[in-house]
GROMACS .gro file of C-alpha atoms in nm:
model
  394
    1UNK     CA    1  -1.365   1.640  -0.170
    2UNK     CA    2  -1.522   1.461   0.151
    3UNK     CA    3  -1.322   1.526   0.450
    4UNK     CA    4  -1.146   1.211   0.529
    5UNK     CA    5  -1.154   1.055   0.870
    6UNK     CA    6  -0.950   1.229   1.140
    7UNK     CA    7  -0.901   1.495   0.883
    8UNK     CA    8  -1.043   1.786   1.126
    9UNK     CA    9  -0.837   2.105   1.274
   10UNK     CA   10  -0.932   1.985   1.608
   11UNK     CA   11  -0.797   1.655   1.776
   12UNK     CA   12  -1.072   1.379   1.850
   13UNK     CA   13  -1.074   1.303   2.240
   14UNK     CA   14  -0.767   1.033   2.293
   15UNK     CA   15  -0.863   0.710   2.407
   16UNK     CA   16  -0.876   0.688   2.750
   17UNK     CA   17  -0.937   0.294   2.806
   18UNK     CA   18  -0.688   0.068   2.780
   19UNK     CA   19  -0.706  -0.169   2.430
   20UNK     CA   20  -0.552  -0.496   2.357
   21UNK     CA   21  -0.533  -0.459   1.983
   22UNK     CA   22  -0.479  -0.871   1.879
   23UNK     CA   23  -0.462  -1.121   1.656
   24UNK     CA   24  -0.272  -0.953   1.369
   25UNK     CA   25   0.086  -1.013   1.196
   26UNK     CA   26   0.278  -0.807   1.388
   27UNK     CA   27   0.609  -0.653   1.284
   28UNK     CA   28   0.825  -0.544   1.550
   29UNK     CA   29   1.205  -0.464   1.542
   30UNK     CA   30   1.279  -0.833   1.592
   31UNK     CA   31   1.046  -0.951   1.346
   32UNK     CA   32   0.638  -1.030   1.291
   33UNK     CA   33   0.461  -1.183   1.513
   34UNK     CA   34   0.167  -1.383   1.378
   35UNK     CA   35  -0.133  -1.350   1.638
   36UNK     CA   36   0.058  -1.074   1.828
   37UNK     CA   37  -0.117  -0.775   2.031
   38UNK     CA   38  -0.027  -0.461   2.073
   39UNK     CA   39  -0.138  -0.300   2.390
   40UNK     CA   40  -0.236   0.086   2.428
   41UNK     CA   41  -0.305   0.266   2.725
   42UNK     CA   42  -0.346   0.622   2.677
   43UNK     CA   43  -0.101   0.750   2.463
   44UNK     CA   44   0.146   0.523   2.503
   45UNK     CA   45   0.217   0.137   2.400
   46UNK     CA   46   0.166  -0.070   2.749
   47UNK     CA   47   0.404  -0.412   2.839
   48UNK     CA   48   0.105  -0.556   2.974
   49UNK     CA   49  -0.291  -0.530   2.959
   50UNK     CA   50  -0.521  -0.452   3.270
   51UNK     CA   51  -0.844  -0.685   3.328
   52UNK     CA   52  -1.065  -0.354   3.214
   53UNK     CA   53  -0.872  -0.357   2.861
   54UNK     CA   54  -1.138  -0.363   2.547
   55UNK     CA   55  -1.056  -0.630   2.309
   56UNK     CA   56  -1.015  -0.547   1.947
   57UNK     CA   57  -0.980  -0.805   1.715
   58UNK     CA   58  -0.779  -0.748   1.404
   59UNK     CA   59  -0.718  -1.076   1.291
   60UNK     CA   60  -0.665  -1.114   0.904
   61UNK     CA   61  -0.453  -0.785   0.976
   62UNK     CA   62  -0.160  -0.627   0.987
   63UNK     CA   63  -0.051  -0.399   1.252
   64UNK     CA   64   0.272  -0.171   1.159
   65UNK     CA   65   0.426   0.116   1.301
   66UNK     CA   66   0.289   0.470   1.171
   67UNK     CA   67   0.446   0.594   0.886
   68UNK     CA   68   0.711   0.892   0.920
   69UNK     CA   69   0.745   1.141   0.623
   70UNK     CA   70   1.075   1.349   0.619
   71UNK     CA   71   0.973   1.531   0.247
   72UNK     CA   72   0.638   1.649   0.195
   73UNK     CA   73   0.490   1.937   0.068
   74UNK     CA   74   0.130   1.922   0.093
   75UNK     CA   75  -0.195   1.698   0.045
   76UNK     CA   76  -0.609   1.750   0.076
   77UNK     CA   77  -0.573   2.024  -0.165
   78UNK     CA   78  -0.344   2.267   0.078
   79UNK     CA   79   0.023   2.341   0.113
   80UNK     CA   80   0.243   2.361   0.361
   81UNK     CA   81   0.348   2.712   0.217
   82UNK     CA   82  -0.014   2.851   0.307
   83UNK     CA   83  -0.195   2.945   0.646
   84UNK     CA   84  -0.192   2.772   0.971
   85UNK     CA   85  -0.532   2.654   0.839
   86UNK     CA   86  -0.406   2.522   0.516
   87UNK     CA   87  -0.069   2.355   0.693
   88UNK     CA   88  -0.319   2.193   0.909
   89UNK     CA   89  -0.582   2.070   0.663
   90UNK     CA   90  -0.282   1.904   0.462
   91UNK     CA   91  -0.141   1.739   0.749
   92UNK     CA   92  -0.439   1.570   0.849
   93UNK     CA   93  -0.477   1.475   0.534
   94UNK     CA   94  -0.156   1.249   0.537
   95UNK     CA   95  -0.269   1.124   0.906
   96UNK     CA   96  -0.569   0.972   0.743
   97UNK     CA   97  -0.308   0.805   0.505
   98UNK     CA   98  -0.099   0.699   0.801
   99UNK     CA   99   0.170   0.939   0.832
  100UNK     CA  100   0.169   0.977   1.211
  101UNK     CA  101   0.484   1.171   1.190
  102UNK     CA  102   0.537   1.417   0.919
  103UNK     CA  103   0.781   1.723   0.814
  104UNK     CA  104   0.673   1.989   0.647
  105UNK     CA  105   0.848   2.090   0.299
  106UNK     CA  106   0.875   2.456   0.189
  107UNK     CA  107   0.962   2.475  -0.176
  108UNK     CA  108   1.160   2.787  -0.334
  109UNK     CA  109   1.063   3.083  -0.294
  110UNK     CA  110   1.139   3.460  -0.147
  111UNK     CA  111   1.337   3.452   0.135
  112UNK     CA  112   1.163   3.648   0.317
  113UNK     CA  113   0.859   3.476   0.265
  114UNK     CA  114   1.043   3.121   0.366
  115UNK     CA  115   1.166   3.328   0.660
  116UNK     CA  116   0.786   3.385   0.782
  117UNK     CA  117   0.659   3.027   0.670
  118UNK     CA  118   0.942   2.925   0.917
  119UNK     CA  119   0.821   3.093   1.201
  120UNK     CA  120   0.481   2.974   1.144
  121UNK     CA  121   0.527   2.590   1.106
  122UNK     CA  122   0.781   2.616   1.412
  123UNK     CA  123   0.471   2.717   1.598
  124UNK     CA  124   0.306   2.410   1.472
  125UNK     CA  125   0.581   2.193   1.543
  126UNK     CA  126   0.594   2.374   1.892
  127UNK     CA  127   0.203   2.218   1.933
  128UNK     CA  128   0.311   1.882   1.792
  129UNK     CA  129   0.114   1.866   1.526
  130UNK     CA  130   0.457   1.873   1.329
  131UNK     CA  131   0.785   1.685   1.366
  132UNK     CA  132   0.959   2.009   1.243
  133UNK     CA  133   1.078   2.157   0.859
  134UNK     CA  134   1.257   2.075   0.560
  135UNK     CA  135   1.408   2.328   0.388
  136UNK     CA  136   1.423   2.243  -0.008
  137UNK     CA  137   1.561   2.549  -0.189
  138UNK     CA  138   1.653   2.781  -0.252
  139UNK     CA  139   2.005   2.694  -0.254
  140UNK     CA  140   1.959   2.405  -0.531
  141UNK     CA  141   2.103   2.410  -0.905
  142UNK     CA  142   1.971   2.566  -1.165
  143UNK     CA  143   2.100   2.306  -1.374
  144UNK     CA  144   1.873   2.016  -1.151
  145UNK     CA  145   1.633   2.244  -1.075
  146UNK     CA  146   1.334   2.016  -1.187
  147UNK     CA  147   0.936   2.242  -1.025
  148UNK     CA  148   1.128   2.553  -0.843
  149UNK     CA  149   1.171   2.882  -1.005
  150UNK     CA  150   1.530   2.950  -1.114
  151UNK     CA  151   1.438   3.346  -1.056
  152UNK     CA  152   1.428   3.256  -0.676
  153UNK     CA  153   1.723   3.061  -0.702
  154UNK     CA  154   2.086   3.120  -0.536
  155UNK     CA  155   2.374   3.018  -0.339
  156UNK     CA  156   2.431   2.855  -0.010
  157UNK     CA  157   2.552   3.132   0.143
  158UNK     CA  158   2.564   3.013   0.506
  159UNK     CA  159   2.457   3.306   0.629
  160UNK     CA  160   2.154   3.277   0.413
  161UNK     CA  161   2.090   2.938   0.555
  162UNK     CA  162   2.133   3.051   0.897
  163UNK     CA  163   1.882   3.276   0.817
  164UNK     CA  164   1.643   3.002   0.747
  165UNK     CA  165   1.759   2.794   1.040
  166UNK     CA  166   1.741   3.087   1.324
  167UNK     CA  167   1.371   3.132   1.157
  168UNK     CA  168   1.301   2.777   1.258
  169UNK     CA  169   1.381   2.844   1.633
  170UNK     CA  170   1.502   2.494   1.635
  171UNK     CA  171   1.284   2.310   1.437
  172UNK     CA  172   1.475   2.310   1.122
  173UNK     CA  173   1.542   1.933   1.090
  174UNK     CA  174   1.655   1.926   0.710
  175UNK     CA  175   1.816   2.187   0.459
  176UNK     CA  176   1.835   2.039   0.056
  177UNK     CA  177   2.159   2.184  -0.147
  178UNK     CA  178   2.336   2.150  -0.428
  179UNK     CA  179   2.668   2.112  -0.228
  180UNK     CA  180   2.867   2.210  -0.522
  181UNK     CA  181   2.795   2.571  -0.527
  182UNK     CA  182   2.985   2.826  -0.373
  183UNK     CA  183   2.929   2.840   0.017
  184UNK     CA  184   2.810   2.465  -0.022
  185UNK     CA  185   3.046   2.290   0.180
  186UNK     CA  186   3.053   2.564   0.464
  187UNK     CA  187   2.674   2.495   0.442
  188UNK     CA  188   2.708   2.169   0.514
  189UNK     CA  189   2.940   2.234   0.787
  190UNK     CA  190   2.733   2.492   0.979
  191UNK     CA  191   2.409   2.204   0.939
  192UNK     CA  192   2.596   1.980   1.082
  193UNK     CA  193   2.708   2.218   1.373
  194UNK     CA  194   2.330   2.295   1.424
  195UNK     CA  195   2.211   1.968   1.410
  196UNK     CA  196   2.032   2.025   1.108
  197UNK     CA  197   2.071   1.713   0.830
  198UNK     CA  198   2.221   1.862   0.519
  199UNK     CA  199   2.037   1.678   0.239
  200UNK     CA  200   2.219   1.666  -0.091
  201UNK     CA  201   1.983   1.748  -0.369
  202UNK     CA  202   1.881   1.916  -0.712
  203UNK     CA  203   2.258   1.948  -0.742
  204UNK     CA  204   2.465   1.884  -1.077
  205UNK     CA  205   2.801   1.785  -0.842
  206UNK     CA  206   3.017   1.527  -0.952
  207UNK     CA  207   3.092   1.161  -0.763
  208UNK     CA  208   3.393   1.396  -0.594
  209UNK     CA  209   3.212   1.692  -0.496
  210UNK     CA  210   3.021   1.442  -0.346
  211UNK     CA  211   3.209   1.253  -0.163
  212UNK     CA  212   3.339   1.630  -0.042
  213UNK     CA  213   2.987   1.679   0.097
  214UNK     CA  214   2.947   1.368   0.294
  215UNK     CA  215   3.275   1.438   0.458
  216UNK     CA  216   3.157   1.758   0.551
  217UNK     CA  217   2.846   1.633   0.705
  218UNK     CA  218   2.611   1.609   0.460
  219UNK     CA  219   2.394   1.253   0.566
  220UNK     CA  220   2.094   1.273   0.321
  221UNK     CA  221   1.988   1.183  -0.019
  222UNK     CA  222   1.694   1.393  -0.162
  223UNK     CA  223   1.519   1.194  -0.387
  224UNK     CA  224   1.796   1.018  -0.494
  225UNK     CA  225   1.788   0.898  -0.906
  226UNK     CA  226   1.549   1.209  -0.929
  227UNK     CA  227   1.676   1.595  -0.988
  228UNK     CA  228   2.090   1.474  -1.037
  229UNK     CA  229   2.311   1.330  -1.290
  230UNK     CA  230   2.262   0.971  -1.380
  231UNK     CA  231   2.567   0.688  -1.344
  232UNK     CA  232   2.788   0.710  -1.608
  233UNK     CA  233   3.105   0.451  -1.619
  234UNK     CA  234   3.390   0.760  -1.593
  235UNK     CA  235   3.181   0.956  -1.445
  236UNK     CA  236   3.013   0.767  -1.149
  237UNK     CA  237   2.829   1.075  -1.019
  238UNK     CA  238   2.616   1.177  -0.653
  239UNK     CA  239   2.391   0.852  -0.739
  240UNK     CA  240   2.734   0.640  -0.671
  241UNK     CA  241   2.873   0.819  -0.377
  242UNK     CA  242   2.552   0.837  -0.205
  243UNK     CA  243   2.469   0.466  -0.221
  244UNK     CA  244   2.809   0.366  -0.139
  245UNK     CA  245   2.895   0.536   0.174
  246UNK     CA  246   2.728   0.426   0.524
  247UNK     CA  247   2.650   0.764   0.671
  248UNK     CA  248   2.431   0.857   0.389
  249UNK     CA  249   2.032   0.772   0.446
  250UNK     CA  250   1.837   0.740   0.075
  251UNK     CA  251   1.548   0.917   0.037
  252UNK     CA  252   1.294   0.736  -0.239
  253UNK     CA  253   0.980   0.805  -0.410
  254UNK     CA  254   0.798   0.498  -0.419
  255UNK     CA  255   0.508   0.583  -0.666
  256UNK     CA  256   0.606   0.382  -1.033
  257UNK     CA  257   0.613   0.751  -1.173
  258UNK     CA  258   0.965   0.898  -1.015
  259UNK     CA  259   1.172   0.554  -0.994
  260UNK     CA  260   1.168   0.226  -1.230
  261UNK     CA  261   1.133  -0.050  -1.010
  262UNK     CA  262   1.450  -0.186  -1.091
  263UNK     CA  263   1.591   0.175  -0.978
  264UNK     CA  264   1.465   0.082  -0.626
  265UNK     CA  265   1.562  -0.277  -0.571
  266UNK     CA  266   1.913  -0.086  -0.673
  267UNK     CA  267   1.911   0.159  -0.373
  268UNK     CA  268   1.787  -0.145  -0.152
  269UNK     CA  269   2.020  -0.372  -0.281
  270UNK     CA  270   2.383  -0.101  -0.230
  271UNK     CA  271   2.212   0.081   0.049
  272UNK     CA  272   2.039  -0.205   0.225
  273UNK     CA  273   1.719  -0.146   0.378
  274UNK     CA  274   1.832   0.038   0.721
  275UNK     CA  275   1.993   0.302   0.492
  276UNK     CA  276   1.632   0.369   0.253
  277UNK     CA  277   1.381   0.658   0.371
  278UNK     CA  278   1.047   0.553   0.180
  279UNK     CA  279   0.943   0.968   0.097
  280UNK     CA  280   0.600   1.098  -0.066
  281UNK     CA  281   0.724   1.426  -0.202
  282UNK     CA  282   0.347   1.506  -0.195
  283UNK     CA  283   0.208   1.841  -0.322
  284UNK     CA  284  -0.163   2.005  -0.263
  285UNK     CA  285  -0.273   1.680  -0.484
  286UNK     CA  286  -0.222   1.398  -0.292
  287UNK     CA  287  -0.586   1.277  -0.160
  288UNK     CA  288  -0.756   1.562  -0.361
  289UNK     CA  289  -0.749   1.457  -0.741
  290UNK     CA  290  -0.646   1.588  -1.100
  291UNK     CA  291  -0.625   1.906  -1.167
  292UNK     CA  292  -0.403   2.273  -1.110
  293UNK     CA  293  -0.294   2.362  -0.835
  294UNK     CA  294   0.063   2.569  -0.725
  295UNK     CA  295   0.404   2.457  -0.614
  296UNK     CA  296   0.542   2.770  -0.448
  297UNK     CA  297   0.458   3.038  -0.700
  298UNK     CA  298   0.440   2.769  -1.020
  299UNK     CA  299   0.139   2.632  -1.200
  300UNK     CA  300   0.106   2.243  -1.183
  301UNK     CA  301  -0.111   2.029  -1.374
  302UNK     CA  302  -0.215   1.705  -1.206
  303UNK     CA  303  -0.329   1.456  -1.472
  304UNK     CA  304  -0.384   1.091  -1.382
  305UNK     CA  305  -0.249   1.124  -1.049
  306UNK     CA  306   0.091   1.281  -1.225
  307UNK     CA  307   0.194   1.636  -1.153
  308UNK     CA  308   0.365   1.792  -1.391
  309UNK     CA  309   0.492   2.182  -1.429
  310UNK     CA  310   0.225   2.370  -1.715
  311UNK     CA  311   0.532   2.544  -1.825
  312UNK     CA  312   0.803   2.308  -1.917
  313UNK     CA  313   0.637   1.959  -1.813
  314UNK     CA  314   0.876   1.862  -1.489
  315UNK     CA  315   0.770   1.641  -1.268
  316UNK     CA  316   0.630   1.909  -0.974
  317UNK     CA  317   0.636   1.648  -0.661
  318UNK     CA  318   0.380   1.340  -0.651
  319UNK     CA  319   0.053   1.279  -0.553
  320UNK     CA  320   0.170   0.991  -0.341
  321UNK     CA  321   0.066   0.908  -0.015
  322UNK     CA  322   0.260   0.693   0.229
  323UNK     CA  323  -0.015   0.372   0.243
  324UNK     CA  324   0.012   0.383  -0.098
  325UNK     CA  325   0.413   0.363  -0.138
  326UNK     CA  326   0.401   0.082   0.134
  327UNK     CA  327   0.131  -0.114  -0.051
  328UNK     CA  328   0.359  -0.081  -0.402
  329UNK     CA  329   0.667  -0.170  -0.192
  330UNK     CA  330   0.566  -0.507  -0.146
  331UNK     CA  331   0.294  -0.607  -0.371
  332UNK     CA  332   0.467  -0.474  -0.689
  333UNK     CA  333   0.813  -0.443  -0.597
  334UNK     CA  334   0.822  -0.790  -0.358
  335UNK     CA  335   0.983  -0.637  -0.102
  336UNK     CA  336   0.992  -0.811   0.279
  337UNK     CA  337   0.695  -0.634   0.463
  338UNK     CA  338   1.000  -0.598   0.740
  339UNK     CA  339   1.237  -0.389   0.512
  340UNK     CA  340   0.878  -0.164   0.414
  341UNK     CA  341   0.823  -0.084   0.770
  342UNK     CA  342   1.184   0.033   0.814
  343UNK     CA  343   1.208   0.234   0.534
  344UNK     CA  344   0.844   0.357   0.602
  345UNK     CA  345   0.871   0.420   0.946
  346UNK     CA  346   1.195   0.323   1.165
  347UNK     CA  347   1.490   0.453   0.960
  348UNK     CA  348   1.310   0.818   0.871
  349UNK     CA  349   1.270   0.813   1.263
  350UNK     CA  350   1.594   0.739   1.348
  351UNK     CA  351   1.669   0.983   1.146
  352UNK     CA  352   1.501   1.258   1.254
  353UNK     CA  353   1.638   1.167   1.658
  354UNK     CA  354   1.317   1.042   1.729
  355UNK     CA  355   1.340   0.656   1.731
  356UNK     CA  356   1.302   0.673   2.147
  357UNK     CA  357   0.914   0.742   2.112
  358UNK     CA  358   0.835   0.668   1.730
  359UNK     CA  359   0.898   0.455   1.401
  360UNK     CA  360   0.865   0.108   1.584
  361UNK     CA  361   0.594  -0.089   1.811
  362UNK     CA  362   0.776  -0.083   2.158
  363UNK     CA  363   0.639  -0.043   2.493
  364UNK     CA  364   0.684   0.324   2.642
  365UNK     CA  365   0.664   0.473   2.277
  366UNK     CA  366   0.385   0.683   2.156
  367UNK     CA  367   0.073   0.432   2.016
  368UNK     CA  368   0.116   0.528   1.651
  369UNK     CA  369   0.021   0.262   1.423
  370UNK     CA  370  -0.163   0.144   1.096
  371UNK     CA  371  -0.379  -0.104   1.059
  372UNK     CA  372  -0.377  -0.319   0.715
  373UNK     CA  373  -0.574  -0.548   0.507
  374UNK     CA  374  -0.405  -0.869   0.412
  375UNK     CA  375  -0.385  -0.679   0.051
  376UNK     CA  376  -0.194  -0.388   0.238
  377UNK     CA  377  -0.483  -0.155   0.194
  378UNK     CA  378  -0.510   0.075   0.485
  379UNK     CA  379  -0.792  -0.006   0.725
  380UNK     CA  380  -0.726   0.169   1.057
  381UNK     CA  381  -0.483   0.460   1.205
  382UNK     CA  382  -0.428   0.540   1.540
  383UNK     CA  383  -0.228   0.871   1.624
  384UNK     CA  384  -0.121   0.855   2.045
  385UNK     CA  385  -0.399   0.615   2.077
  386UNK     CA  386  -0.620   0.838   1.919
  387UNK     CA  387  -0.800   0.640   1.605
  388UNK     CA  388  -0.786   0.885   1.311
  389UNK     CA  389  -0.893   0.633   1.109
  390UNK     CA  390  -1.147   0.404   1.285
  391UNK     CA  391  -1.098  -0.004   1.203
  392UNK     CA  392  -1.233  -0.087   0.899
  393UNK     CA  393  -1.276  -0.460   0.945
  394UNK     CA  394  -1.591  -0.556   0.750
   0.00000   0.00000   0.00000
């Protein structure tokens, strides 16, 4: 596969003019702009221009904020379980997609092999080429446990997942669990203490176990619809309690494989769209084509952009990219290009603490932005006004 742009191990040299990026719909917390400008100097989005600023016109163009992933698992053909060299390859990867904020996923595995993948994508996120980890098993169902091995499997323990968390040395932003099993709640709890989101996830729990969790901290929806029991009429389930309560953020997988677009406009429609966390769920595929790769220590067949487990046919993660989910969000599903952008970039950054320097277009916050077609197709990137992806404006 051709390296895409920006996709390198080392940085490109940041801008170091001042650019008046204009003429483009701009969307903004307040609303798009038509004709607007954004201004970057350095790093950093600027108030106001200097007389030395270069001019880049973008008209015909969108300009949103850079995408933030909270659930990905790798892309470009690497995983986030490999080397610092593989972690690295598949980040960039997802930059040239414009995911300007991302967090890496471990899947299920050995514990004391998630234990040393801890410590090194802490040192990552230590650089800032990462906005931290998401733990996602191995304290999940067996019951929901859709591509993990259910050998590797067990309970919350919370002294397992402080294992996990101390591993992190503080960059543990998100733990997945099947709440219902034993130590689940206490899991929750000790999350919550730490600061850690407790994301409920390939659990079988009931709408009152549920509701249990949320109480106890929990704030997340992993994938919701995907890996838990459907709404019945007695037996509302997670799907219910997690839509209906106002603490709880909905993760989604916006790729016409993992949701029915009617699913969607559901979770928009009872969550609204500051509560929805637009997801990729990405494995090694994503931006590197059909064929088998590994999810943690399973086989996965990719096959028309669809991953599926070789043994047992699950879905094993996506292929997705974010561009890609933003582009279906409102060309297929109709969505308001303002609702894509928050669930795309503003609510995962809010999120994840982070809305003071990311997820919006606001002077004083780090110049992270993409640049689209008026078909939504992805023509530039800039990363702390770096361009990752130079303007494609032919």
């Amino acid at each position: 596969m051709a390296t895409p742009p920006g996709a390198r191990g080392t940085a490109r040299p940041t801008t170091t003019h001042p650019q008046v990026l204009t003429g483009a719909q701009v969307v903004l917390p307040t609303g798009t702009v038509a004709d607007g400008s954004v201004i970057v100097d350095g790093t950093r989005i600027a108030g106001t221009a200097s007389e030395s600023a270069e001019i880049v016109d973008l008209r015909g163009h969108w300009i949103v904020p850079g995408f933030v992933d909270i659930h990905n698992h790798g892309g470009g053909g690497a995983a986030f379980s490999g080397p610092a060299d593989d972690v690295l390859r598949a980040v960039h990867a997802h930059r040239a997609h414009g995911t300007t904020t991302l967090v890496t996923s471990t899947v299920t595995d050995d514990m004391d092999l998630l234990v040393k993948q801890a410590g090194l994508l802490s040192e990552l996120a230590e650089q800032g080429e990462i906005a931290g980890i998401h733990f996602e098993g191995p304290f999940i169902s067996p019951c929901r446990k859709g591509a993990h091995s259910e050998a590797l499997l067990r309970d919350p323990d919370p002294a397992e997942v402080r294992r996990l968390i101390d591993a992190a040395r503080g960059r543990a932003r998100m733990v997945t669990l099947a709440t219902e099993l034993p130590g689940g709640i206490d899991a929750v709890r000790l999350l919550a203490e730490h600061g850690v989101i407790a994301a409920v996830g390939h659990t079988d729990a009931t709408y009152e176990q549920t509701v249990a969790a949320i109480e106890a901290g929990a704030t997340v929806a992993t994938h919701l619809f995907n890996a838990m029991p459907q709404i019945g009429h007695r037996a509302p389930g997670p799907i219910t309690a997690l839509l209906e309560d106002e603490r709880v953020t909905v993760e989604l997988i916006n790729d016409g494989t993992h949701l029915h677009p009617a699913s969607l406009q559901l979770a928009f429609h009872h969550a609204g769209a500051r509560r929805v966390a637009f997801i990729t769920d990405a494995m090694d595929a994503a931006g590197a084509g059909d064929g088998r790769y590994l999810l943690g220590p399973l086989e996965v067949e990719v096959s028309e952009g669809v991953a599926r487990l070789v043994e047992g046919g699950s879905i094993a993660g996506s292929t997705l990219t974010m561009d890609r989910a933003f582009k279906r969000a409102v060309t297929v599903d109709g969505l308001p290009v303002e609702d894509v952008v928050a669930a795309a970039s503003a609510n995962p950054a809010r999120l994840l603490g982070m809305y003071d320097t990311v997820g919006s277009l606001e002077p004083g916050k780090d110049a992270d932005l993409v640049v689209l077609d008026a078909h939504f197709d992805l023509k530039g990137v800039m990363r702390r006004g770096e361009w990752v992806v130079d303007p494609q404006l032919g």
